[in-house]
Amino acid sequence: KKIYEEKFKTIGVDVNFINDSNELPNNSIVFILSYFKILKKADLAKNIHNIVIHESDLPSGKGWSPASWSILEGKSQLTLTLFEAVEACDAGDIYFKDTIELRGDELADEWRKKIALKKLDMCVTFLSNLEFYKNNKISQSSTNIQPSFYPKRTKEDSKLDVDKSIREQFNLLRIVDNDLYPAFFELNGCRYILQISKDK
């Protein structure tokens, strides 16, 4: 939170953090970050702008955990899309996109931090050029990108195949969460949990 407050202060913007849609202010610009519910029309109507930054090249990669799916697919460049939230999932007009590069060795805490910092930069860029983006937004249907949708990942998606090498499954190890959905494998009727971290 502190880094957001400091960054926004550099452009003369005050920031408040809320965790519940019932706390939404009126006539504000709201950035909906790491909030996993779709806001109702009445909630969206309270604000001047309701901005989401999704970790995919919309309209491709709508849905859940797009960064995790992309890393699992072996992508080294992640596209982030800043767009206006609407009632439909990840369907609003696009203001702009940006990218981050991954080396291929980042574990979950590392690539998540890169994404968080990029999102902060995108928020500041949007606010600093608000009139330009308001006049140059595009509908997702006007792009030449084929829409697609990622399903929600579950704990079972962290299962390793005992018959595959670590190298073959390294991208899966890069996206697991050691606390919430750790890597695991099953052998001889038992389930074993694996935790991964870098030797620093």
mmCIF file of C-alpha atoms in Angstrom:
data_model
loop_
_atom_site.group_PDB
_atom_site.id
_atom_site.type_symbol
_atom_site.label_atom_id
_atom_site.label_comp_id
_atom_site.label_asym_id
_atom_site.label_seq_id
_atom_site.Cartn_x
_atom_site.Cartn_y
_atom_site.Cartn_z
ATOM 1 C CA LYS A 1 0.000 0.000 0.000
ATOM 2 C CA LYS A 2 2.774 2.411 0.879
ATOM 3 C CA ILE A 3 4.360 2.236 -2.561
ATOM 4 C CA TYR A 4 0.971 3.024 -4.155
ATOM 5 C CA GLU A 5 0.459 6.001 -1.849
ATOM 6 C CA GLU A 6 3.938 7.352 -2.605
ATOM 7 C CA LYS A 7 3.642 6.840 -6.365
ATOM 8 C CA PHE A 8 0.209 8.451 -6.596
ATOM 9 C CA LYS A 9 1.398 11.359 -4.478
ATOM 10 C CA THR A 10 3.976 12.206 -7.150
ATOM 11 C CA ILE A 11 1.123 13.068 -9.530
ATOM 12 C CA GLY A 12 -0.975 14.816 -6.883
ATOM 13 C CA VAL A 13 -3.528 12.051 -6.376
ATOM 14 C CA ASP A 14 -4.817 10.809 -3.033
ATOM 15 C CA VAL A 15 -5.484 7.093 -2.736
ATOM 16 C CA ASN A 16 -7.766 5.108 -0.450
ATOM 17 C CA PHE A 17 -7.864 1.339 -0.141
ATOM 18 C CA ILE A 18 -11.100 -0.601 0.259
ATOM 19 C CA ASN A 19 -11.803 -4.329 0.404
ATOM 20 C CA ASP A 20 -15.565 -4.406 0.037
ATOM 21 C CA SER A 21 -17.809 -3.125 -2.760
ATOM 22 C CA ASN A 22 -20.131 -1.698 -0.101
ATOM 23 C CA GLU A 23 -17.397 0.803 0.724
ATOM 24 C CA LEU A 24 -17.148 2.187 -2.815
ATOM 25 C CA PRO A 25 -17.075 5.992 -2.930
ATOM 26 C CA ASN A 26 -19.042 8.162 -5.351
ATOM 27 C CA ASN A 27 -17.627 10.129 -8.276
ATOM 28 C CA SER A 28 -14.163 8.639 -8.048
ATOM 29 C CA ILE A 29 -11.813 6.668 -10.248
ATOM 30 C CA VAL A 30 -11.629 3.148 -8.893
ATOM 31 C CA PHE A 31 -8.869 0.696 -9.706
ATOM 32 C CA ILE A 32 -10.126 -2.836 -9.168
ATOM 33 C CA LEU A 33 -6.952 -4.759 -8.420
ATOM 34 C CA SER A 34 -6.764 -8.273 -6.954
ATOM 35 C CA TYR A 35 -10.520 -8.283 -6.402
ATOM 36 C CA PHE A 36 -12.024 -11.543 -7.575
ATOM 37 C CA LYS A 37 -15.687 -10.631 -7.848
ATOM 38 C CA ILE A 38 -17.648 -8.979 -10.645
ATOM 39 C CA LEU A 39 -19.123 -5.668 -9.524
ATOM 40 C CA LYS A 40 -22.832 -5.101 -9.994
ATOM 41 C CA LYS A 41 -24.159 -2.409 -12.308
ATOM 42 C CA ALA A 42 -25.211 -0.255 -9.341
ATOM 43 C CA ASP A 43 -21.688 -0.370 -7.911
ATOM 44 C CA LEU A 44 -20.102 0.505 -11.254
ATOM 45 C CA ALA A 45 -22.497 3.431 -11.669
ATOM 46 C CA LYS A 46 -21.143 5.142 -8.547
ATOM 47 C CA ASN A 47 -17.817 5.974 -10.144
ATOM 48 C CA ILE A 48 -16.431 8.032 -13.000
ATOM 49 C CA HIS A 49 -14.207 5.137 -14.053
ATOM 50 C CA ASN A 50 -13.901 1.541 -12.886
ATOM 51 C CA ILE A 51 -10.517 0.325 -14.060
ATOM 52 C CA VAL A 52 -9.286 -3.254 -14.187
ATOM 53 C CA ILE A 53 -5.811 -4.418 -15.216
ATOM 54 C CA HIS A 54 -5.949 -7.979 -16.483
ATOM 55 C CA GLU A 55 -2.813 -10.044 -17.045
ATOM 56 C CA SER A 56 -3.631 -11.047 -20.609
ATOM 57 C CA ASP A 57 -3.864 -9.676 -24.139
ATOM 58 C CA LEU A 58 -7.625 -9.115 -24.060
ATOM 59 C CA PRO A 59 -9.920 -10.325 -25.442
ATOM 60 C CA SER A 60 -7.621 -13.353 -25.374
ATOM 61 C CA GLY A 61 -7.174 -14.868 -21.928
ATOM 62 C CA LYS A 62 -10.252 -13.634 -20.105
ATOM 63 C CA GLY A 63 -11.098 -15.293 -16.832
ATOM 64 C CA TRP A 64 -9.029 -16.679 -14.015
ATOM 65 C CA SER A 65 -5.290 -16.624 -13.238
ATOM 66 C CA PRO A 66 -4.171 -15.518 -16.712
ATOM 67 C CA ALA A 67 -0.540 -14.991 -15.657
ATOM 68 C CA SER A 68 -0.318 -18.497 -14.217
ATOM 69 C CA TRP A 69 -1.813 -20.024 -17.348
ATOM 70 C CA SER A 70 0.538 -18.002 -19.563
ATOM 71 C CA ILE A 71 3.622 -19.103 -17.623
ATOM 72 C CA LEU A 72 2.401 -22.678 -17.745
ATOM 73 C CA GLU A 73 2.167 -22.281 -21.529
ATOM 74 C CA GLY A 74 5.829 -21.256 -21.576
ATOM 75 C CA LYS A 75 5.365 -17.568 -22.392
ATOM 76 C CA SER A 76 8.256 -15.268 -21.522
ATOM 77 C CA GLN A 77 6.333 -12.056 -22.203
ATOM 78 C CA LEU A 78 3.131 -11.233 -20.342
ATOM 79 C CA THR A 79 0.702 -8.648 -21.683
ATOM 80 C CA LEU A 80 -1.379 -6.584 -19.276
ATOM 81 C CA THR A 81 -4.557 -4.836 -20.421
ATOM 82 C CA LEU A 82 -6.013 -1.780 -18.687
ATOM 83 C CA PHE A 83 -9.723 -1.516 -19.436
ATOM 84 C CA GLU A 84 -13.052 -0.197 -18.210
ATOM 85 C CA ALA A 85 -14.994 -2.668 -16.077
ATOM 86 C CA VAL A 86 -18.511 -3.619 -17.147
ATOM 87 C CA GLU A 87 -20.950 -6.184 -15.796
ATOM 88 C CA ALA A 88 -19.749 -8.882 -18.179
ATOM 89 C CA CYS A 89 -16.475 -10.591 -17.217
ATOM 90 C CA ASP A 90 -13.363 -8.882 -18.664
ATOM 91 C CA ALA A 91 -15.391 -7.375 -21.514
ATOM 92 C CA GLY A 92 -15.028 -3.587 -21.225
ATOM 93 C CA ASP A 93 -13.388 -1.086 -23.573
ATOM 94 C CA ILE A 94 -9.596 -1.143 -23.648
ATOM 95 C CA TYR A 95 -7.533 1.955 -22.849
ATOM 96 C CA PHE A 96 -4.042 0.554 -23.356
ATOM 97 C CA LYS A 97 -1.750 -2.432 -22.890
ATOM 98 C CA ASP A 98 1.766 -2.963 -21.591
ATOM 99 C CA THR A 99 4.113 -5.927 -21.213
ATOM 100 C CA ILE A 100 6.619 -7.418 -18.822
ATOM 101 C CA GLU A 101 9.451 -9.754 -19.687
ATOM 102 C CA LEU A 102 10.217 -12.877 -17.697
ATOM 103 C CA ARG A 103 13.619 -14.574 -17.631
ATOM 104 C CA GLY A 104 12.069 -17.964 -16.985
ATOM 105 C CA ASP A 105 13.454 -18.537 -13.493
ATOM 106 C CA GLU A 106 11.006 -16.414 -11.498
ATOM 107 C CA LEU A 107 8.930 -18.199 -8.882
ATOM 108 C CA ALA A 108 5.446 -17.032 -7.887
ATOM 109 C CA ASP A 109 6.508 -14.322 -5.437
ATOM 110 C CA GLU A 110 8.931 -12.868 -7.993
ATOM 111 C CA TRP A 111 6.699 -12.706 -11.058
ATOM 112 C CA ARG A 112 3.790 -11.489 -8.945
ATOM 113 C CA LYS A 113 5.941 -8.590 -7.734
ATOM 114 C CA LYS A 114 6.859 -7.710 -11.326
ATOM 115 C CA ILE A 115 3.185 -7.680 -12.246
ATOM 116 C CA ALA A 116 2.235 -5.578 -9.210
ATOM 117 C CA LEU A 117 4.850 -2.938 -10.034
ATOM 118 C CA LYS A 118 3.789 -2.855 -13.680
ATOM 119 C CA LYS A 119 0.148 -2.424 -12.636
ATOM 120 C CA LEU A 120 1.144 0.517 -10.459
ATOM 121 C CA ASP A 121 2.957 2.139 -13.390
ATOM 122 C CA MET A 122 -0.085 1.580 -15.595
ATOM 123 C CA CYS A 123 -2.400 3.185 -13.033
ATOM 124 C CA VAL A 124 -0.177 6.262 -12.898
ATOM 125 C CA THR A 125 0.092 6.391 -16.694
ATOM 126 C CA PHE A 126 -3.683 6.257 -17.028
ATOM 127 C CA LEU A 127 -4.273 9.041 -14.505
ATOM 128 C CA SER A 128 -1.520 11.193 -16.000
ATOM 129 C CA ASN A 129 -3.036 10.931 -19.496
ATOM 130 C CA LEU A 130 -6.701 10.586 -18.619
ATOM 131 C CA GLU A 131 -8.196 12.733 -21.380
ATOM 132 C CA PHE A 132 -6.102 11.045 -24.053
ATOM 133 C CA TYR A 133 -7.171 7.562 -23.023
ATOM 134 C CA LYS A 134 -10.811 8.575 -22.632
ATOM 135 C CA ASN A 135 -10.785 9.710 -26.250
ATOM 136 C CA ASN A 136 -8.826 6.767 -27.617
ATOM 137 C CA LYS A 137 -10.315 3.692 -25.998
ATOM 138 C CA ILE A 138 -11.282 0.770 -28.220
ATOM 139 C CA SER A 139 -13.891 -1.925 -27.931
ATOM 140 C CA GLN A 140 -12.655 -5.478 -27.578
ATOM 141 C CA SER A 141 -14.762 -6.503 -30.571
ATOM 142 C CA SER A 142 -12.785 -4.092 -32.779
ATOM 143 C CA THR A 143 -9.500 -5.917 -32.178
ATOM 144 C CA ASN A 144 -8.283 -8.744 -34.390
ATOM 145 C CA ILE A 145 -7.651 -10.918 -31.349
ATOM 146 C CA GLN A 146 -9.588 -14.137 -30.948
ATOM 147 C CA PRO A 147 -11.436 -14.201 -27.595
ATOM 148 C CA SER A 148 -10.579 -16.997 -25.192
ATOM 149 C CA PHE A 149 -11.278 -17.788 -21.546
ATOM 150 C CA TYR A 150 -9.097 -19.337 -18.847
ATOM 151 C CA PRO A 151 -10.848 -21.543 -16.271
ATOM 152 C CA LYS A 152 -10.368 -21.164 -12.535
ATOM 153 C CA ARG A 153 -7.385 -23.067 -11.169
ATOM 154 C CA THR A 154 -7.803 -25.311 -8.128
ATOM 155 C CA LYS A 155 -5.445 -27.012 -5.692
ATOM 156 C CA GLU A 156 -5.599 -30.121 -7.849
ATOM 157 C CA ASP A 157 -3.980 -28.212 -10.726
ATOM 158 C CA SER A 158 -0.733 -28.198 -8.710
ATOM 159 C CA LYS A 159 -0.334 -31.950 -9.110
ATOM 160 C CA LEU A 160 3.007 -33.137 -10.487
ATOM 161 C CA ASP A 161 3.380 -36.147 -12.736
ATOM 162 C CA VAL A 162 5.810 -38.625 -11.145
ATOM 163 C CA ASP A 163 6.697 -39.958 -14.592
ATOM 164 C CA LYS A 164 7.849 -36.570 -15.921
ATOM 165 C CA SER A 165 11.099 -34.756 -15.188
ATOM 166 C CA ILE A 166 11.465 -31.620 -13.090
ATOM 167 C CA ARG A 167 12.556 -29.775 -16.227
ATOM 168 C CA GLU A 168 9.321 -30.730 -17.982
ATOM 169 C CA GLN A 169 7.254 -29.492 -15.044
ATOM 170 C CA PHE A 170 9.298 -26.485 -13.964
ATOM 171 C CA ASN A 171 6.740 -23.948 -15.184
ATOM 172 C CA LEU A 172 4.136 -25.632 -13.011
ATOM 173 C CA LEU A 173 6.499 -25.329 -10.042
ATOM 174 C CA ARG A 174 6.919 -21.617 -10.877
ATOM 175 C CA ILE A 175 3.215 -20.901 -10.436
ATOM 176 C CA VAL A 176 2.385 -22.916 -7.314
ATOM 177 C CA ASP A 177 1.780 -21.204 -3.995
ATOM 178 C CA ASN A 178 3.587 -22.978 -1.157
ATOM 179 C CA ASP A 179 0.853 -22.050 1.307
ATOM 180 C CA LEU A 180 -2.422 -21.925 -0.625
ATOM 181 C CA TYR A 181 -1.952 -24.480 -3.401
ATOM 182 C CA PRO A 182 1.418 -26.234 -3.032
ATOM 183 C CA ALA A 183 2.883 -28.665 -5.533
ATOM 184 C CA PHE A 184 2.203 -32.293 -4.734
ATOM 185 C CA PHE A 185 2.477 -35.755 -6.192
ATOM 186 C CA GLU A 186 0.853 -39.070 -5.429
ATOM 187 C CA LEU A 187 2.741 -42.352 -5.188
ATOM 188 C CA ASN A 188 1.844 -45.748 -3.766
ATOM 189 C CA GLY A 189 -1.423 -44.455 -2.379
ATOM 190 C CA CYS A 190 0.121 -41.489 -0.563
ATOM 191 C CA ARG A 191 0.097 -37.782 -1.335
ATOM 192 C CA TYR A 192 3.347 -35.843 -0.843
ATOM 193 C CA ILE A 193 3.619 -32.052 -0.635
ATOM 194 C CA LEU A 194 6.553 -30.229 -2.215
ATOM 195 C CA GLN A 195 7.575 -26.656 -1.483
ATOM 196 C CA ILE A 196 9.813 -24.659 -3.787
ATOM 197 C CA SER A 197 12.024 -21.663 -3.079
ATOM 198 C CA LYS A 198 15.280 -20.278 -4.396
ATOM 199 C CA ASP A 199 18.534 -20.896 -2.547
ATOM 200 C CA LYS A 200 19.596 -17.338 -1.797
#
